[in-house]
Short mmCIF file of C-alpha atoms and ligand atoms in Angstrom, two decimals:
data_model
loop_
_atom_site.label_atom_id
_atom_site.label_comp_id
_atom_site.label_asym_id
_atom_site.label_seq_id
_atom_site.Cartn_x
_atom_site.Cartn_y
_atom_site.Cartn_z
CA MET O 1 -9.23 -37.87 92.43
CA ASN O 2 -11.17 -36.65 95.47
CA GLU O 3 -11.40 -33.00 96.54
CA ARG O 4 -8.58 -33.21 99.13
CA ALA O 5 -6.26 -34.97 96.75
CA ARG O 6 -7.01 -32.33 94.18
CA GLU O 7 -6.18 -29.57 96.63
CA ARG O 8 -2.89 -31.21 97.52
CA ALA O 9 -2.14 -31.61 93.85
CA GLY O 10 -2.82 -27.88 93.41
CA ALA O 11 -0.18 -27.22 96.03
CA GLY O 12 2.31 -29.08 93.85
CA GLN O 13 2.54 -32.16 96.10
CA VAL O 14 2.49 -35.83 95.26
CA CYS O 15 -0.87 -37.62 95.54
CA GLY O 16 -0.49 -40.87 93.75
CA VAL O 17 0.35 -38.96 90.61
CA ARG O 18 2.46 -35.85 90.49
CA VAL O 19 1.55 -32.50 89.06
CA ALA O 20 4.03 -29.78 88.25
CA GLN O 21 5.31 -27.63 91.10
CA ARG O 22 4.37 -24.52 89.17
CA PHE O 23 0.76 -24.84 90.33
CA SER O 24 1.79 -23.91 93.85
CA ARG O 25 2.18 -20.40 92.45
CA VAL O 26 -0.86 -20.26 90.17
CA GLU O 27 -4.49 -19.87 91.23
CA ARG O 28 -7.54 -20.46 89.08
CA SER O 29 -8.69 -17.29 87.29
CA ALA O 30 -10.78 -15.19 89.69
CA THR O 31 -12.59 -13.50 86.79
CA VAL O 32 -13.41 -16.75 85.03
CA ALA O 33 -14.54 -18.19 88.40
CA LEU O 34 -16.93 -15.24 88.79
CA LEU O 35 -18.42 -15.91 85.35
CA GLU O 36 -18.97 -19.51 86.40
CA THR O 37 -20.48 -18.56 89.79
CA VAL O 38 -23.04 -16.41 88.01
CA GLN O 39 -23.92 -19.24 85.61
CA ARG O 40 -24.31 -21.66 88.53
CA LEU O 41 -26.49 -19.30 90.59
CA ARG O 42 -28.73 -18.72 87.58
CA ARG O 43 -29.13 -22.46 87.11
CA GLU O 44 -30.17 -22.62 90.76
CA GLY O 45 -32.86 -20.02 90.06
CA VAL O 46 -31.23 -16.98 91.72
CA ALA O 47 -32.05 -13.76 89.84
CA VAL O 48 -28.46 -12.55 89.76
CA LEU O 49 -27.63 -9.17 88.30
CA ASP O 50 -24.11 -9.69 87.07
CA LEU O 51 -21.64 -6.81 86.98
CA SER O 52 -18.63 -9.02 87.54
CA GLY O 53 -17.69 -10.29 84.12
CA GLY O 54 -15.79 -8.51 81.40
CA GLU O 55 -18.01 -9.81 78.65
CA PRO O 56 -20.00 -7.58 76.26
CA ASP O 57 -23.71 -8.45 76.24
CA PHE O 58 -24.05 -7.34 72.60
CA THR O 59 -24.45 -9.84 69.81
CA THR O 60 -21.54 -10.22 67.41
CA PRO O 61 -21.95 -7.89 64.38
CA ASP O 62 -24.08 -9.36 61.57
CA ALA O 63 -21.34 -8.98 58.96
CA VAL O 64 -19.02 -11.16 61.05
CA ILE O 65 -21.59 -13.89 61.50
CA ALA O 66 -22.59 -13.84 57.81
CA GLU O 67 -18.97 -14.11 56.64
CA THR O 68 -18.27 -16.96 59.05
CA VAL O 69 -21.36 -18.91 58.01
CA THR O 70 -20.35 -18.47 54.38
CA ALA O 71 -16.88 -19.75 55.23
CA LEU O 72 -18.28 -22.79 57.03
CA GLU O 73 -20.73 -23.58 54.25
CA GLY O 74 -17.97 -23.16 51.71
CA GLY O 75 -15.94 -25.88 53.43
CA ASP O 76 -13.45 -23.54 55.05
CA THR O 77 -12.84 -25.97 57.89
CA HIS O 78 -9.18 -26.90 57.63
CA TYR O 79 -5.87 -25.72 59.03
CA THR O 80 -4.71 -22.30 57.92
CA PRO O 81 -1.05 -21.24 57.82
CA SER O 82 0.12 -21.08 61.45
CA ARG O 83 0.64 -17.31 61.29
CA GLY O 84 -2.94 -16.88 60.12
CA LEU O 85 -4.92 -16.47 56.91
CA PRO O 86 -2.94 -14.19 54.57
CA GLU O 87 -6.05 -12.05 54.04
CA LEU O 88 -6.50 -11.53 57.78
CA LEU O 89 -2.79 -10.83 58.27
CA GLY O 90 -3.09 -8.21 55.54
CA VAL O 91 -6.01 -6.37 57.12
CA ILE O 92 -4.41 -6.52 60.57
CA GLY O 93 -1.18 -5.07 59.12
CA GLU O 94 -3.16 -2.32 57.42
CA LYS O 95 -5.14 -1.56 60.60
CA LEU O 96 -1.97 -1.40 62.72
CA ALA O 97 -0.35 1.01 60.27
CA THR O 98 -3.29 3.35 59.73
CA GLU O 99 -4.97 3.31 63.15
CA ASN O 100 -2.05 2.68 65.47
CA GLY O 101 1.03 4.00 63.69
CA VAL O 102 2.59 0.55 64.17
CA HIS O 103 4.43 -0.77 61.13
CA VAL O 104 5.05 -4.49 60.80
CA ASP O 105 5.42 -6.73 57.78
CA PRO O 106 2.16 -8.75 57.70
CA ALA O 107 4.05 -11.75 56.33
CA THR O 108 6.56 -11.94 59.18
CA GLY O 109 5.46 -9.62 61.99
CA ILE O 110 2.04 -10.98 63.03
CA VAL O 111 0.66 -14.22 64.47
CA VAL O 112 -3.12 -14.67 64.60
CA THR O 113 -3.95 -16.54 67.79
CA PRO O 114 -7.01 -18.23 69.24
CA SER O 115 -7.72 -15.34 71.69
CA ALA O 116 -5.77 -12.42 73.06
CA LYS O 117 -5.12 -14.57 76.11
CA GLN O 118 -3.21 -17.02 73.94
CA ALA O 119 -1.34 -14.12 72.30
CA LEU O 120 -0.29 -12.85 75.73
CA PHE O 121 0.78 -16.27 76.89
CA THR O 122 2.77 -16.69 73.69
CA ALA O 123 4.39 -13.28 74.17
CA LEU O 124 5.42 -14.07 77.75
CA MET O 125 6.63 -17.53 76.71
CA THR O 126 8.71 -15.94 73.97
CA VAL O 127 10.51 -13.57 76.31
CA LEU O 128 10.73 -15.21 79.75
CA ASP O 129 12.84 -18.08 81.00
CA PRO O 130 12.10 -19.77 84.32
CA GLY O 131 13.31 -17.50 87.12
CA ASP O 132 12.99 -14.34 85.02
CA GLU O 133 10.89 -11.38 86.12
CA VAL O 134 8.29 -9.29 84.34
CA ILE O 135 7.08 -6.01 85.82
CA VAL O 136 3.28 -5.82 85.98
CA PRO O 137 1.68 -2.52 87.00
CA THR O 138 -1.17 -3.29 89.42
CA PRO O 139 -4.15 -3.34 89.91
CA ALA O 140 -3.88 -5.63 86.87
CA TRP O 141 -6.01 -8.12 85.05
CA VAL O 142 -5.69 -11.46 86.85
CA SER O 143 -4.06 -13.53 84.13
CA TYR O 144 -0.74 -11.66 83.67
CA PRO O 145 0.86 -12.89 86.92
CA ALA O 146 -0.71 -16.32 86.49
CA MET O 147 0.71 -16.69 82.97
CA ALA O 148 4.17 -15.68 84.21
CA GLY O 149 3.79 -18.31 86.95
CA LEU O 150 2.86 -21.01 84.45
CA ILE O 151 6.11 -20.31 82.64
CA GLY O 152 8.07 -20.51 85.90
CA ALA O 153 8.78 -16.79 85.79
CA ARG O 154 7.69 -14.18 88.31
CA ALA O 155 5.47 -11.12 87.96
CA VAL O 156 6.79 -8.22 90.01
CA PRO O 157 3.97 -5.80 90.86
CA ALA O 158 4.43 -2.07 90.39
CA GLU O 159 1.64 -0.68 92.55
CA LEU O 160 -0.21 2.24 90.97
CA ARG O 161 -2.13 4.73 93.08
CA ALA O 162 -5.60 6.16 92.55
CA GLU O 163 -4.26 9.56 93.68
CA ASP O 164 -1.95 9.52 90.64
CA GLY O 165 -4.82 8.49 88.35
CA PHE O 166 -3.27 5.00 88.18
CA ARG O 167 -0.45 6.44 86.05
CA LEU O 168 2.82 4.62 85.75
CA SER O 169 6.10 6.50 86.30
CA ARG O 170 9.70 5.89 85.38
CA GLN O 171 10.61 6.14 89.05
CA LEU O 172 8.21 3.34 90.00
CA LEU O 173 9.50 1.16 87.17
CA GLU O 174 13.13 1.75 88.17
CA SER O 175 12.30 0.73 91.75
CA ARG O 176 11.06 -2.67 90.52
CA LEU O 177 14.05 -3.45 88.30
CA THR O 178 16.37 -6.35 89.17
CA ASP O 179 18.98 -8.21 87.14
CA ARG O 180 16.26 -10.78 86.32
CA THR O 181 13.85 -8.25 84.78
CA ARG O 182 13.18 -9.03 81.12
CA ALA O 183 9.90 -7.32 80.27
CA VAL O 184 7.12 -4.95 81.29
CA VAL O 185 3.42 -5.62 80.71
CA VAL O 186 1.37 -2.56 79.82
CA ASN O 187 -2.41 -2.67 79.45
CA THR O 188 -4.09 0.35 77.88
CA PRO O 189 -6.97 1.07 78.27
CA ALA O 190 -6.55 -0.79 81.52
CA ASN O 191 -8.62 -3.49 83.12
CA PRO O 192 -9.67 -2.90 85.92
CA THR O 193 -8.79 0.79 86.44
CA GLY O 194 -9.97 2.20 83.10
CA HIS O 195 -6.82 4.29 82.81
CA VAL O 196 -5.72 5.24 79.28
CA LEU O 197 -1.98 5.67 78.79
CA ASP O 198 -0.97 9.26 78.04
CA GLU O 199 1.97 10.53 76.03
CA ALA O 200 4.21 11.57 78.91
CA GLU O 201 3.69 8.24 80.63
CA ALA O 202 4.31 6.31 77.41
CA ALA O 203 7.58 8.17 76.82
CA GLN O 204 8.79 7.25 80.33
CA ILE O 205 7.96 3.57 79.83
CA VAL O 206 9.76 3.42 76.49
CA ALA O 207 12.81 5.24 77.88
CA PHE O 208 12.94 2.76 80.77
CA ALA O 209 12.69 -0.24 78.43
CA MET O 210 15.38 1.16 76.12
CA LYS O 211 17.78 1.94 78.95
CA HIS O 212 17.53 -1.58 80.42
CA ASP O 213 17.03 -3.51 77.21
CA LEU O 214 13.59 -4.83 78.10
CA VAL O 215 10.68 -6.06 75.99
CA LEU O 216 7.34 -4.27 76.24
CA ILE O 217 4.29 -6.53 76.09
CA VAL O 218 1.35 -4.25 75.42
CA ASP O 219 -2.24 -5.44 75.73
CA GLU O 220 -4.49 -3.12 73.72
CA ILE O 221 -7.66 -5.23 73.73
CA TYR O 222 -9.84 -2.31 74.95
CA GLU O 223 -8.42 0.20 72.44
CA LYS O 224 -11.78 0.93 70.80
CA ILE O 225 -13.46 1.71 74.10
CA VAL O 226 -12.30 5.19 75.17
CA TYR O 227 -14.33 8.15 76.44
CA ASP O 228 -14.25 11.93 76.79
CA GLY O 229 -11.88 12.54 73.91
CA HIS O 230 -9.17 10.27 75.32
CA ARG O 231 -7.08 8.86 72.53
CA HIS O 232 -5.67 5.35 72.52
CA LEU O 233 -1.91 5.36 72.11
CA SER O 234 0.04 2.32 70.90
CA LEU O 235 3.43 2.10 72.62
CA ALA O 236 4.98 0.50 69.54
CA SER O 237 4.38 3.74 67.61
CA LEU O 238 6.84 5.68 69.79
CA PRO O 239 10.38 6.28 68.52
CA GLY O 240 12.66 3.43 69.55
CA ALA O 241 9.81 1.25 70.80
CA ALA O 242 8.93 -0.83 67.73
CA GLU O 243 11.97 -3.10 67.89
CA ARG O 244 11.25 -4.10 71.49
CA THR O 245 7.45 -4.16 71.62
CA LEU O 246 5.02 -7.04 71.26
CA THR O 247 1.52 -5.65 70.69
CA VAL O 248 -1.42 -7.85 71.68
CA ASN O 249 -4.97 -7.32 70.58
CA GLY O 250 -8.17 -9.31 70.16
CA PHE O 251 -11.71 -9.31 68.89
CA SER O 252 -13.52 -10.22 72.14
CA LYS O 253 -14.22 -6.75 73.47
CA ALA O 254 -14.46 -4.37 70.50
CA TYR O 255 -16.60 -6.74 68.41
CA ALA O 256 -18.41 -8.66 71.18
CA MET O 257 -16.69 -11.87 70.05
CA THR O 258 -15.70 -13.45 73.38
CA GLY O 259 -16.78 -16.96 72.40
CA TRP O 260 -14.99 -16.87 69.04
CA ARG O 261 -11.50 -16.88 70.57
CA LEU O 262 -9.58 -14.67 68.20
CA GLY O 263 -6.63 -12.36 68.79
CA TYR O 264 -3.17 -11.53 67.51
CA LEU O 265 0.39 -10.72 68.40
CA ALA O 266 2.44 -8.24 66.37
CA GLY O 267 6.03 -7.16 66.64
CA PRO O 268 9.56 -7.30 65.27
CA GLU O 269 10.30 -10.24 63.00
CA PRO O 270 12.97 -11.91 65.23
CA LEU O 271 10.58 -12.05 68.20
CA ILE O 272 7.60 -13.15 66.11
CA ALA O 273 9.75 -15.92 64.58
CA GLN O 274 10.16 -17.39 68.08
CA ALA O 275 6.53 -16.77 69.02
CA LEU O 276 5.51 -18.74 65.95
CA LYS O 277 7.18 -21.82 67.42
CA VAL O 278 4.93 -21.55 70.50
CA GLN O 279 1.91 -21.29 68.23
CA GLU O 280 2.94 -24.22 65.99
CA HIS O 281 3.65 -26.56 68.87
CA THR O 282 0.53 -25.72 70.88
CA VAL O 283 -2.48 -24.70 68.80
CA SER O 284 -1.21 -24.73 65.17
CA CYS O 285 -3.51 -21.88 64.16
CA ALA O 286 -6.72 -20.07 65.06
CA ALA O 287 -9.93 -21.63 63.69
CA SER O 288 -10.12 -21.11 59.93
CA PHE O 289 -13.72 -19.89 59.64
CA VAL O 290 -13.32 -17.69 62.73
CA GLN O 291 -10.40 -15.96 61.01
CA ARG O 292 -12.70 -15.21 58.08
CA GLY O 293 -15.08 -13.62 60.59
CA GLY O 294 -12.11 -11.59 61.83
CA VAL O 295 -11.59 -10.13 58.35
CA ALA O 296 -15.23 -9.00 58.33
CA ALA O 297 -14.86 -7.51 61.82
CA LEU O 298 -11.91 -5.35 60.78
CA THR O 299 -13.34 -4.30 57.45
CA ARG O 300 -17.13 -4.17 57.86
CA ALA O 301 -18.07 -3.66 61.50
CA ALA O 302 -16.93 -0.11 62.26
CA ASP O 303 -20.54 1.10 62.66
CA ASP O 304 -21.27 -1.67 65.16
CA VAL O 305 -18.24 -0.59 67.20
CA THR O 306 -19.42 3.03 67.16
CA ALA O 307 -22.90 2.00 68.30
CA MET O 308 -21.49 -0.12 71.14
CA LEU O 309 -19.24 2.73 72.28
CA LYS O 310 -22.23 5.09 72.34
CA GLU O 311 -24.12 2.63 74.52
CA TYR O 312 -21.13 2.06 76.84
CA THR O 313 -20.92 5.83 77.31
CA ILE O 314 -24.53 5.94 78.54
CA ARG O 315 -23.99 2.91 80.77
CA ARG O 316 -20.83 4.42 82.22
CA GLU O 317 -22.82 7.46 83.31
CA LEU O 318 -25.54 5.28 84.85
CA THR O 319 -23.02 3.15 86.73
CA VAL O 320 -20.81 5.93 88.07
CA THR O 321 -23.85 7.98 89.17
CA ALA O 322 -25.41 5.02 91.00
CA LEU O 323 -22.12 4.25 92.75
CA ASN O 324 -21.53 7.81 93.92
CA ALA O 325 -25.02 7.83 95.47
CA LEU O 326 -24.02 5.03 97.85
CA PRO O 327 -22.75 6.02 101.30
CA GLY O 328 -19.08 5.21 101.72
CA VAL O 329 -18.52 4.66 97.99
CA THR O 330 -16.86 7.00 95.50
CA CYS O 331 -16.16 6.42 91.85
CA THR O 332 -14.39 8.47 89.20
CA TYR O 333 -15.19 8.14 85.51
CA PRO O 334 -13.06 5.49 83.79
CA GLU O 335 -11.21 6.90 80.78
CA GLY O 336 -11.54 3.68 78.83
CA ALA O 337 -12.66 0.00 78.88
CA PHE O 338 -16.03 -0.92 80.40
CA TYR O 339 -15.35 -1.14 84.11
CA ALA O 340 -16.08 1.22 86.99
CA PHE O 341 -13.41 0.86 89.65
CA ALA O 342 -15.11 2.11 92.79
CA ASP O 343 -13.40 3.14 96.02
CA ILE O 344 -15.29 1.39 98.82
CA ARG O 345 -12.94 2.20 101.69
CA GLY O 346 -15.59 4.44 103.26
CA THR O 347 -17.79 1.40 103.91
CA GLY O 348 -15.27 -0.12 106.32
CA LEU O 349 -15.39 -3.39 104.39
CA THR O 350 -12.69 -5.24 102.53
CA SER O 351 -13.24 -5.57 98.78
CA ALA O 352 -14.03 -9.29 99.15
CA GLY O 353 -16.36 -8.50 102.05
CA PHE O 354 -18.14 -5.83 100.02
CA ALA O 355 -18.55 -8.18 97.05
CA GLN O 356 -19.92 -10.83 99.41
CA VAL O 357 -22.47 -8.44 100.95
CA LEU O 358 -23.68 -7.43 97.49
CA LEU O 359 -24.03 -11.05 96.46
CA GLU O 360 -25.79 -12.21 99.62
CA ARG O 361 -28.07 -9.25 100.26
CA ALA O 362 -28.75 -7.99 96.73
CA ALA O 363 -27.78 -10.86 94.39
CA VAL O 364 -25.49 -8.43 92.55
CA THR O 365 -22.07 -9.75 91.53
CA VAL O 366 -18.98 -7.55 91.30
CA ALA O 367 -15.27 -8.35 91.22
CA PRO O 368 -13.32 -7.57 94.41
CA GLY O 369 -10.34 -5.30 93.81
CA SER O 370 -8.07 -7.69 95.70
CA ALA O 371 -8.38 -10.13 92.76
CA PHE O 372 -6.29 -7.64 90.76
CA GLY O 373 -3.41 -7.56 93.24
CA ALA O 374 -2.85 -6.03 96.66
CA ALA O 375 -3.03 -2.54 95.10
CA GLY O 376 -6.69 -3.24 94.25
CA GLU O 377 -7.74 -3.65 97.87
CA GLY O 378 -10.29 -1.03 98.89
CA TYR O 379 -11.88 -1.10 95.43
CA VAL O 380 -14.44 -3.18 93.56
CA ARG O 381 -14.78 -3.55 89.80
CA LEU O 382 -18.21 -3.28 88.22
CA SER O 383 -18.55 -4.15 84.57
CA PHE O 384 -20.96 -2.03 82.57
CA ALA O 385 -20.83 -4.40 79.63
CA ALA O 386 -24.29 -5.34 80.94
CA SER O 387 -27.62 -4.00 79.67
CA ARG O 388 -29.12 -0.77 81.00
CA ASP O 389 -31.91 -2.83 82.59
CA VAL O 390 -29.38 -4.87 84.52
CA LEU O 391 -27.45 -1.76 85.55
CA GLU O 392 -30.59 0.08 86.66
CA GLY O 393 -31.82 -3.00 88.50
CA ALA O 394 -28.49 -3.38 90.26
CA GLY O 395 -28.45 0.35 91.09
CA ALA O 396 -31.91 0.03 92.70
CA ARG O 397 -30.89 -3.04 94.70
CA LEU O 398 -27.75 -1.33 95.96
CA ALA O 399 -29.67 1.82 96.87
CA GLY O 400 -32.08 -0.50 98.74
CA LEU O 401 -29.23 -1.54 101.01
CA ALA O 402 -29.33 2.08 102.19
CA GLY O 403 -25.65 2.10 103.02
CA GLU O 404 -26.16 -0.42 105.78
CA TRP O 405 -22.80 -2.08 105.49
CA PRO O 406 -22.19 -4.70 108.14
CA GLU O 407 -19.23 -4.21 110.46
CA GLY O 408 -16.05 -4.74 108.42
N1 LIG D 1 -6.61 -8.72 78.23
C1 LIG D 1 -7.45 -8.13 79.08
C2 LIG D 1 -7.00 -6.91 79.79
C3 LIG D 1 -8.73 -8.66 79.30
O1 LIG D 1 -9.56 -8.06 80.15
C4 LIG D 1 -9.11 -9.83 78.62
C5 LIG D 1 -10.48 -10.38 78.89
N2 LIG D 1 -10.64 -11.71 78.91
C6 LIG D 1 -8.17 -10.42 77.74
C7 LIG D 1 -6.93 -9.83 77.57
C8 LIG D 1 -8.42 -11.69 77.00
O2 LIG D 1 -9.32 -11.58 75.96
P1 LIG D 1 -9.62 -12.84 75.01
O3 LIG D 1 -8.81 -13.96 75.49
O4 LIG D 1 -11.09 -13.09 75.17
O5 LIG D 1 -9.26 -12.42 73.64
N1 LIG D 2 -11.29 -10.35 80.91
C1 LIG D 2 -12.59 -10.48 81.49
C2 LIG D 2 -12.55 -10.03 82.93
O1 LIG D 2 -11.58 -9.47 83.37
C3 LIG D 2 -13.23 -11.84 81.28
C4 LIG D 2 -12.74 -13.00 82.10
C5 LIG D 2 -11.31 -13.37 81.79
O2 LIG D 2 -11.05 -13.83 80.68
O3 LIG D 2 -10.48 -13.12 82.64
O4 LIG D 2 -13.52 -10.19 83.64
#
């Protein structure tokens, strides 16, 4: 298929062979595309300083690697039960109860998935029919609306405002409700804004979901990365929430395990029973030896997580300070996750324009806020899951631009 034919196929049209119409509503992942752009530029010899990707630069904790190698060498290379290895289900159940106040039966209330992405897709697939709507507070990570689109459903944005600290309100949720609304996606700590859900906000979300009989799909993948005494709160721990909440988590961020593809979905047994069908008819199970690594992560890598958080805290300071020194740019401290979400409206550039200037004139890559929905326009996302050297180098290059932003 040539390039033009491929484009037409992407628009859902016939070109010799047909592709599904759903692709007219789904773009490629902007964040994955950025990761690939950086890899390509590096192959071409460009000394890119990459602040675009949400990928920890740390190595996976030793205990996880050792356990996985042992599993591989011991011949642990076959299918596991589709829900996951009983030992891993057990430690996840224990972790959810003790750390999150979320109580599920490990035998029936959890599915271990190959990535949090797969867990989210499974959750949306479990709840949404074609034509249904899911409310997604924005700016939001790029894949929620795309996943809804792949299912034939529609993500309805609830635009959050920086002036409100990117907090979600009952009023905003009510204004996005229609008779097709089935679910709300909540991401805390949030990518890209760094906002950490607080108790008052959580209570409003749960009350809204209870009143309208909606499912809450809660992505907690950044839960271990919180700053300044902020405390991660699991929605499913609130009174009345457990029976309507699907909690998603994964190992990519907390344990620097992006390439391992490991996550999980937890919730009430009747919903998980349906989710299991998605798992069994798509991927069967997560990789057996990777699941053994997951057990080690949850039981023997707490010190690694603490060390990474300490380092992220230093990097956050470096990043926010460098950004605030730039003319036309302001940045508040993210409460959680590892992204600075900087307000660039003072530069007169669009977020895509700003990202382009940084790439062309400083070989620094950042994610334009517009990738995270219209509410992200005027902002850029910088990931500080990069080494201090990279962050300092990028800071120096940006300072070297001396605030000379081209006409927007
Ligand atoms: N949720 C959010 C908010 C993310 O930023 C990411 C990053 N890729 C994921 C889910 C998916 O994580 P993974 O598929 O690597 O487990
Ligand atoms: N979640 C990361 C990001 O937002 C990694 C890329 C992706 O999986 O979307 O950049």
